[in-house]
Amino acid sequence: MQQIDEIMLKFINEFGYQSATQMFLRISSGKKLRSKLLLKIASPNQKAFTLCAIIELIHLASLLHDDVIDDANTRRGEPSINALFGTKNAIMLGDILYSKGFFELSKFEPKIAQVVSDAVSKLSIGELMDVELSVFFNTDKEKYMQMIYNKTAVLIEASAICGALLAGKDEQKFSIYGKNLGLAFQIIDDVLDITQDSKTLGKPALNDFVEGKMTLPYIYLYENLNDSDKDKLRSLYKKELDSTQISWLRQKFDSTGSIQKAVNLARELGVEALDCIKEYQDAELENIIISMIDREF
């Protein structure tokens, strides 16, 4: 991962603009799930490292814009770029990362460039869908699933496809693996927003609901409530929750099994993902799925 960080920094340093470099260095680099996935599918080499750096630049750009949209002051437990330098600088830094990523991507063979470019277009659509779904109390599971596919899963899927293309493996099978991994990853992330405390999350617990995001556990919860409790859930939407309201929510999640139902769907997606690549007998790719899903919530 250090080599990927070095390539990314080299890309930004090529502009020769110290302000951009200083802001870039304040971004929390994260776990690089997409790079790890690509490198586990393809053999680690300079070409693969460079492609990983491009994908990570694009991913970071999307997070910068996402934090501006959400008015988020933290990212991975650290101050967000918009909190440190203002929204205008965060947006422009995101644009720089996007543009540089596409410039470097243009040096790759057309198939890889097309896969990543198409994913980034869908990612932007996913951001727009997320904003639109936050306007009203969404109870449509299919709209949620389409949004998280575009916003989260599509770039993970593209990373898996690119790894397969570099390694000469079946891109369709790895497309399903990457897509399902991305969907399961977002579902589990949405579950953790409810089950984990603020210190563990690096942001306020139950923050999604306060921000107007009807994630899968809340959709399942709504489906399993009586009419009176449905009205109460609607009344709490986009509200700062006090301890009594938080306690009510947690009790309803427990009594309806809504969180477990969401986890079960993530597990089903994981099983399908592993089934698609079973011929490769890759223990590391199996462990990515298993470690993400098979844990205490």
Short mmCIF file of C-alpha atoms in Angstrom, two decimals:
data_model
loop_
_atom_site.label_atom_id
_atom_site.label_comp_id
_atom_site.label_asym_id
_atom_site.label_seq_id
_atom_site.Cartn_x
_atom_site.Cartn_y
_atom_site.Cartn_z
CA MET A 1 0.00 0.00 0.00
CA GLN A 2 2.96 2.31 0.60
CA GLN A 3 3.92 2.06 -3.08
CA ILE A 4 0.41 3.09 -4.07
CA ASP A 5 0.55 6.09 -1.70
CA GLU A 6 3.88 7.10 -3.22
CA ILE A 7 2.49 6.96 -6.76
CA MET A 8 -0.54 9.02 -5.75
CA LEU A 9 1.66 11.66 -4.12
CA LYS A 10 3.91 11.69 -7.21
CA PHE A 11 0.85 12.35 -9.38
CA ILE A 12 -0.17 15.33 -7.24
CA ASN A 13 3.39 16.67 -6.96
CA GLU A 14 3.58 16.76 -10.77
CA PHE A 15 1.29 19.81 -10.69
CA GLY A 16 3.95 21.72 -8.77
CA TYR A 17 1.29 23.47 -6.69
CA GLN A 18 2.12 23.30 -2.99
CA SER A 19 -1.39 24.15 -1.77
CA ALA A 20 -2.84 21.13 -3.57
CA THR A 21 -0.11 18.89 -2.17
CA GLN A 22 -0.63 20.17 1.38
CA MET A 23 -4.36 19.51 1.22
CA PHE A 24 -3.82 16.10 -0.35
CA LEU A 25 -1.47 15.08 2.46
CA ARG A 26 -4.22 15.80 5.00
CA ILE A 27 -6.58 13.24 3.47
CA SER A 28 -6.97 10.11 5.58
CA SER A 29 -5.82 7.38 3.18
CA GLY A 30 -8.10 4.60 4.45
CA LYS A 31 -7.85 0.83 4.05
CA LYS A 32 -7.63 0.78 0.24
CA LEU A 33 -10.11 -2.07 -0.16
CA ARG A 34 -10.26 -1.56 -3.93
CA SER A 35 -6.48 -1.74 -4.34
CA LYS A 36 -6.15 -4.77 -2.11
CA LEU A 37 -8.83 -6.51 -4.13
CA LEU A 38 -7.21 -5.70 -7.47
CA LEU A 39 -3.79 -6.85 -6.28
CA LYS A 40 -5.16 -10.13 -4.90
CA ILE A 41 -6.72 -10.91 -8.29
CA ALA A 42 -3.79 -9.73 -10.43
CA SER A 43 -0.07 -10.17 -9.80
CA PRO A 44 1.48 -7.17 -8.00
CA ASN A 45 3.60 -5.21 -10.52
CA GLN A 46 4.18 -1.58 -11.46
CA LYS A 47 1.27 -1.49 -13.89
CA ALA A 48 -1.11 -2.87 -11.28
CA PHE A 49 0.21 -0.44 -8.64
CA THR A 50 -0.32 2.51 -11.00
CA LEU A 51 -3.87 1.42 -11.79
CA CYS A 52 -4.55 1.06 -8.07
CA ALA A 53 -3.26 4.61 -7.49
CA ILE A 54 -5.62 5.90 -10.19
CA ILE A 55 -8.61 4.11 -8.68
CA GLU A 56 -7.70 5.38 -5.20
CA LEU A 57 -7.44 8.97 -6.50
CA ILE A 58 -10.89 8.65 -8.02
CA HIS A 59 -12.28 7.11 -4.84
CA LEU A 60 -10.78 9.89 -2.69
CA ALA A 61 -12.24 12.50 -5.04
CA SER A 62 -15.71 11.00 -4.57
CA LEU A 63 -15.27 11.06 -0.77
CA LEU A 64 -14.22 14.72 -0.83
CA HIS A 65 -17.37 15.63 -2.73
CA ASP A 66 -19.47 13.31 -0.54
CA ASP A 67 -18.28 15.09 2.62
CA VAL A 68 -19.24 18.45 1.13
CA ILE A 69 -22.70 17.15 0.20
CA ASP A 70 -23.20 15.71 3.69
CA ASP A 71 -21.64 18.71 5.52
CA ALA A 72 -19.42 16.11 7.22
CA ASN A 73 -16.78 17.48 9.57
CA THR A 74 -14.96 14.18 10.03
CA ARG A 75 -13.76 11.35 7.80
CA ARG A 76 -12.41 8.13 9.35
CA GLY A 77 -12.14 9.85 12.72
CA GLU A 78 -10.08 12.76 11.36
CA PRO A 79 -11.17 16.27 10.34
CA SER A 80 -12.54 16.28 6.79
CA ILE A 81 -10.89 18.39 4.09
CA ASN A 82 -13.93 20.67 3.90
CA ALA A 83 -13.73 21.20 7.67
CA LEU A 84 -10.01 22.02 7.45
CA PHE A 85 -9.87 24.07 4.26
CA GLY A 86 -13.47 24.96 3.38
CA THR A 87 -15.98 23.54 0.91
CA LYS A 88 -14.61 25.38 -2.14
CA ASN A 89 -11.14 23.96 -1.66
CA ALA A 90 -12.51 20.48 -0.98
CA ILE A 91 -14.53 20.54 -4.20
CA MET A 92 -11.62 21.80 -6.27
CA LEU A 93 -9.22 19.26 -4.76
CA GLY A 94 -11.74 16.57 -5.65
CA ASP A 95 -11.82 17.89 -9.22
CA ILE A 96 -8.01 17.79 -9.35
CA LEU A 97 -7.95 14.17 -8.21
CA TYR A 98 -10.66 13.17 -10.69
CA SER A 99 -8.92 14.94 -13.57
CA LYS A 100 -5.49 13.55 -12.78
CA GLY A 101 -6.94 10.08 -12.37
CA PHE A 102 -8.54 10.21 -15.81
CA PHE A 103 -5.40 11.64 -17.41
CA GLU A 104 -3.31 8.74 -16.09
CA LEU A 105 -6.08 6.28 -16.95
CA SER A 106 -5.95 7.40 -20.59
CA LYS A 107 -2.50 5.76 -20.81
CA PHE A 108 -4.00 2.31 -20.20
CA GLU A 109 -5.54 0.02 -22.82
CA PRO A 110 -9.08 1.05 -23.85
CA LYS A 111 -10.87 -1.85 -22.13
CA ILE A 112 -9.51 -0.98 -18.70
CA ALA A 113 -10.06 2.75 -19.26
CA GLN A 114 -13.66 2.08 -20.30
CA VAL A 115 -14.40 -0.12 -17.27
CA VAL A 116 -13.12 2.48 -14.80
CA SER A 117 -14.66 5.46 -16.64
CA ASP A 118 -18.07 3.80 -16.80
CA ALA A 119 -17.85 3.03 -13.09
CA VAL A 120 -17.06 6.67 -12.25
CA SER A 121 -20.05 7.87 -14.28
CA LYS A 122 -22.31 5.48 -12.35
CA LEU A 123 -20.67 6.53 -9.09
CA SER A 124 -21.70 10.13 -9.77
CA ILE A 125 -25.24 8.96 -10.53
CA GLY A 126 -25.17 7.11 -7.21
CA GLU A 127 -24.25 10.31 -5.38
CA LEU A 128 -27.18 12.08 -7.03
CA MET A 129 -29.52 9.20 -6.16
CA ASP A 130 -28.34 9.32 -2.54
CA VAL A 131 -29.15 13.02 -2.33
CA GLU A 132 -32.58 12.50 -3.91
CA LEU A 133 -33.46 9.56 -1.66
CA SER A 134 -32.57 11.66 1.38
CA VAL A 135 -35.24 14.21 0.50
CA PHE A 136 -38.09 11.89 1.50
CA PHE A 137 -38.74 8.87 3.74
CA ASN A 138 -37.76 6.10 1.33
CA THR A 139 -39.13 2.61 2.02
CA ASP A 140 -38.30 1.14 -1.40
CA LYS A 141 -35.63 -1.54 -1.02
CA GLU A 142 -34.91 -1.67 -4.77
CA LYS A 143 -34.18 2.06 -4.92
CA TYR A 144 -31.80 1.66 -1.98
CA MET A 145 -30.05 -1.31 -3.61
CA GLN A 146 -29.64 0.54 -6.92
CA MET A 147 -28.25 3.57 -5.11
CA ILE A 148 -25.64 1.61 -3.12
CA TYR A 149 -24.66 -0.31 -6.26
CA ASN A 150 -23.86 2.95 -8.04
CA LYS A 151 -22.43 4.83 -5.07
CA THR A 152 -20.33 2.08 -3.48
CA ALA A 153 -20.28 -1.24 -5.32
CA VAL A 154 -19.57 -0.08 -8.86
CA LEU A 155 -15.96 1.02 -8.23
CA ILE A 156 -15.25 -2.16 -6.25
CA GLU A 157 -16.73 -4.14 -9.14
CA ALA A 158 -14.53 -2.22 -11.60
CA SER A 159 -11.44 -2.95 -9.48
CA ALA A 160 -12.22 -6.67 -9.58
CA ILE A 161 -12.78 -6.58 -13.35
CA CYS A 162 -9.52 -4.71 -13.91
CA GLY A 163 -7.66 -7.25 -11.78
CA ALA A 164 -9.15 -10.05 -13.86
CA LEU A 165 -8.23 -8.28 -17.11
CA LEU A 166 -4.63 -7.80 -15.98
CA ALA A 167 -4.40 -11.45 -14.89
CA GLY A 168 -6.23 -12.98 -17.86
CA LYS A 169 -9.02 -14.34 -15.65
CA ASP A 170 -12.79 -14.51 -16.26
CA GLU A 171 -13.89 -10.89 -15.98
CA GLN A 172 -17.61 -11.74 -15.76
CA LYS A 173 -17.13 -13.97 -12.73
CA PHE A 174 -14.99 -11.39 -11.00
CA SER A 175 -17.52 -8.71 -11.92
CA ILE A 176 -20.15 -10.57 -9.89
CA TYR A 177 -17.66 -11.11 -7.06
CA GLY A 178 -16.78 -7.40 -6.96
CA LYS A 179 -20.38 -6.23 -7.27
CA ASN A 180 -21.59 -8.49 -4.46
CA LEU A 181 -18.62 -7.58 -2.28
CA GLY A 182 -19.45 -3.90 -2.74
CA LEU A 183 -23.15 -4.35 -1.98
CA ALA A 184 -22.41 -6.46 1.10
CA PHE A 185 -19.76 -3.97 2.23
CA GLN A 186 -22.25 -1.07 2.14
CA ILE A 187 -25.02 -3.05 3.85
CA ILE A 188 -22.64 -4.02 6.66
CA ASP A 189 -21.44 -0.41 6.92
CA ASP A 190 -25.07 0.69 7.28
CA VAL A 191 -25.60 -1.95 9.97
CA LEU A 192 -22.53 -0.77 11.88
CA ASP A 193 -23.90 2.79 11.91
CA ILE A 194 -26.65 1.40 14.14
CA THR A 195 -24.84 -1.20 16.23
CA GLN A 196 -21.48 0.47 16.96
CA ASP A 197 -20.69 3.39 19.25
CA SER A 198 -19.50 6.79 18.08
CA LYS A 199 -15.88 6.20 19.13
CA THR A 200 -15.64 3.02 17.07
CA LEU A 201 -17.31 4.60 14.04
CA GLY A 202 -15.35 7.86 14.11
CA LYS A 203 -18.69 9.66 13.66
CA PRO A 204 -21.95 9.91 15.64
CA ALA A 205 -23.84 6.60 15.93
CA LEU A 206 -27.22 6.45 14.14
CA ASN A 207 -26.00 9.34 12.02
CA ASP A 208 -27.46 7.94 8.78
CA PHE A 209 -31.05 8.28 9.98
CA VAL A 210 -30.42 11.76 11.35
CA GLU A 211 -29.02 12.77 7.93
CA GLY A 212 -32.13 11.42 6.20
CA LYS A 213 -30.70 8.14 4.92
CA MET A 214 -33.17 5.25 5.00
CA THR A 215 -30.68 2.40 4.88
CA LEU A 216 -31.65 -1.26 4.57
CA PRO A 217 -32.06 -1.97 8.32
CA TYR A 218 -34.47 0.98 8.60
CA ILE A 219 -36.42 -0.18 5.54
CA TYR A 220 -36.76 -3.66 7.04
CA LEU A 221 -37.68 -2.10 10.39
CA TYR A 222 -40.44 -0.02 8.82
CA GLU A 223 -41.85 -3.09 7.04
CA ASN A 224 -42.16 -4.93 10.37
CA LEU A 225 -43.72 -2.20 12.52
CA ASN A 226 -47.39 -1.68 13.27
CA ASP A 227 -49.09 1.47 12.00
CA SER A 228 -48.55 3.40 15.24
CA ASP A 229 -44.84 2.57 15.36
CA LYS A 230 -44.49 3.37 11.66
CA ASP A 231 -45.83 6.85 12.39
CA LYS A 232 -43.37 7.22 15.25
CA LEU A 233 -40.45 6.14 13.08
CA ARG A 234 -41.47 8.71 10.48
CA SER A 235 -41.66 11.39 13.17
CA LEU A 236 -38.02 10.72 14.15
CA TYR A 237 -36.74 10.99 10.58
CA LYS A 238 -34.01 13.65 10.18
CA LYS A 239 -34.28 14.59 13.87
CA GLU A 240 -31.56 14.83 16.49
CA LEU A 241 -32.34 11.84 18.68
CA ASP A 242 -32.37 11.93 22.46
CA SER A 243 -31.49 8.93 24.64
CA THR A 244 -35.14 7.82 24.98
CA GLN A 245 -35.68 7.84 21.22
CA ILE A 246 -32.40 6.00 20.62
CA SER A 247 -33.45 3.39 23.17
CA TRP A 248 -36.82 2.99 21.42
CA LEU A 249 -35.12 2.52 18.06
CA ARG A 250 -32.70 -0.08 19.37
CA GLN A 251 -35.52 -1.99 21.09
CA LYS A 252 -37.53 -2.07 17.86
CA PHE A 253 -34.51 -3.23 15.88
CA ASP A 254 -34.06 -6.08 18.36
CA SER A 255 -37.72 -7.11 18.48
CA THR A 256 -38.19 -7.11 14.70
CA GLY A 257 -34.88 -8.73 13.79
CA SER A 258 -34.37 -6.07 11.12
CA ILE A 259 -30.62 -5.79 11.62
CA GLN A 260 -30.15 -9.54 11.36
CA LYS A 261 -32.26 -9.58 8.20
CA ALA A 262 -29.92 -7.02 6.61
CA VAL A 263 -26.87 -9.02 7.70
CA ASN A 264 -28.44 -12.16 6.22
CA LEU A 265 -28.81 -10.45 2.83
CA ALA A 266 -25.15 -9.42 2.98
CA ARG A 267 -24.25 -13.04 3.71
CA GLU A 268 -26.32 -14.27 0.76
CA LEU A 269 -24.49 -11.85 -1.52
CA GLY A 270 -21.19 -13.09 -0.09
CA VAL A 271 -22.05 -16.74 -0.73
CA GLU A 272 -22.96 -15.92 -4.34
CA ALA A 273 -19.70 -13.99 -4.76
CA LEU A 274 -17.62 -16.91 -3.49
CA ASP A 275 -19.51 -19.38 -5.64
CA CYS A 276 -18.61 -17.39 -8.77
CA ILE A 277 -14.86 -17.68 -8.17
CA LYS A 278 -14.68 -21.11 -6.50
CA GLU A 279 -12.72 -22.57 -9.45
CA TYR A 280 -9.80 -20.27 -8.56
CA GLN A 281 -9.60 -21.62 -4.98
CA ASP A 282 -8.31 -18.29 -3.70
CA ALA A 283 -8.30 -18.32 0.10
CA GLU A 284 -7.48 -14.61 0.36
CA LEU A 285 -10.48 -13.57 -1.71
CA GLU A 286 -12.66 -15.87 0.37
CA ASN A 287 -11.31 -14.28 3.56
CA ILE A 288 -12.19 -10.77 2.34
CA ILE A 289 -15.85 -11.76 2.23
CA ILE A 290 -15.82 -13.88 5.38
CA SER A 291 -14.00 -11.37 7.60
CA MET A 292 -16.36 -8.59 6.57
CA ILE A 293 -19.59 -10.49 7.26
CA ASP A 294 -18.94 -13.18 9.86
CA ARG A 295 -18.52 -11.07 13.00
CA GLU A 296 -20.47 -9.73 15.93
CA PHE A 297 -22.82 -6.81 15.31
#
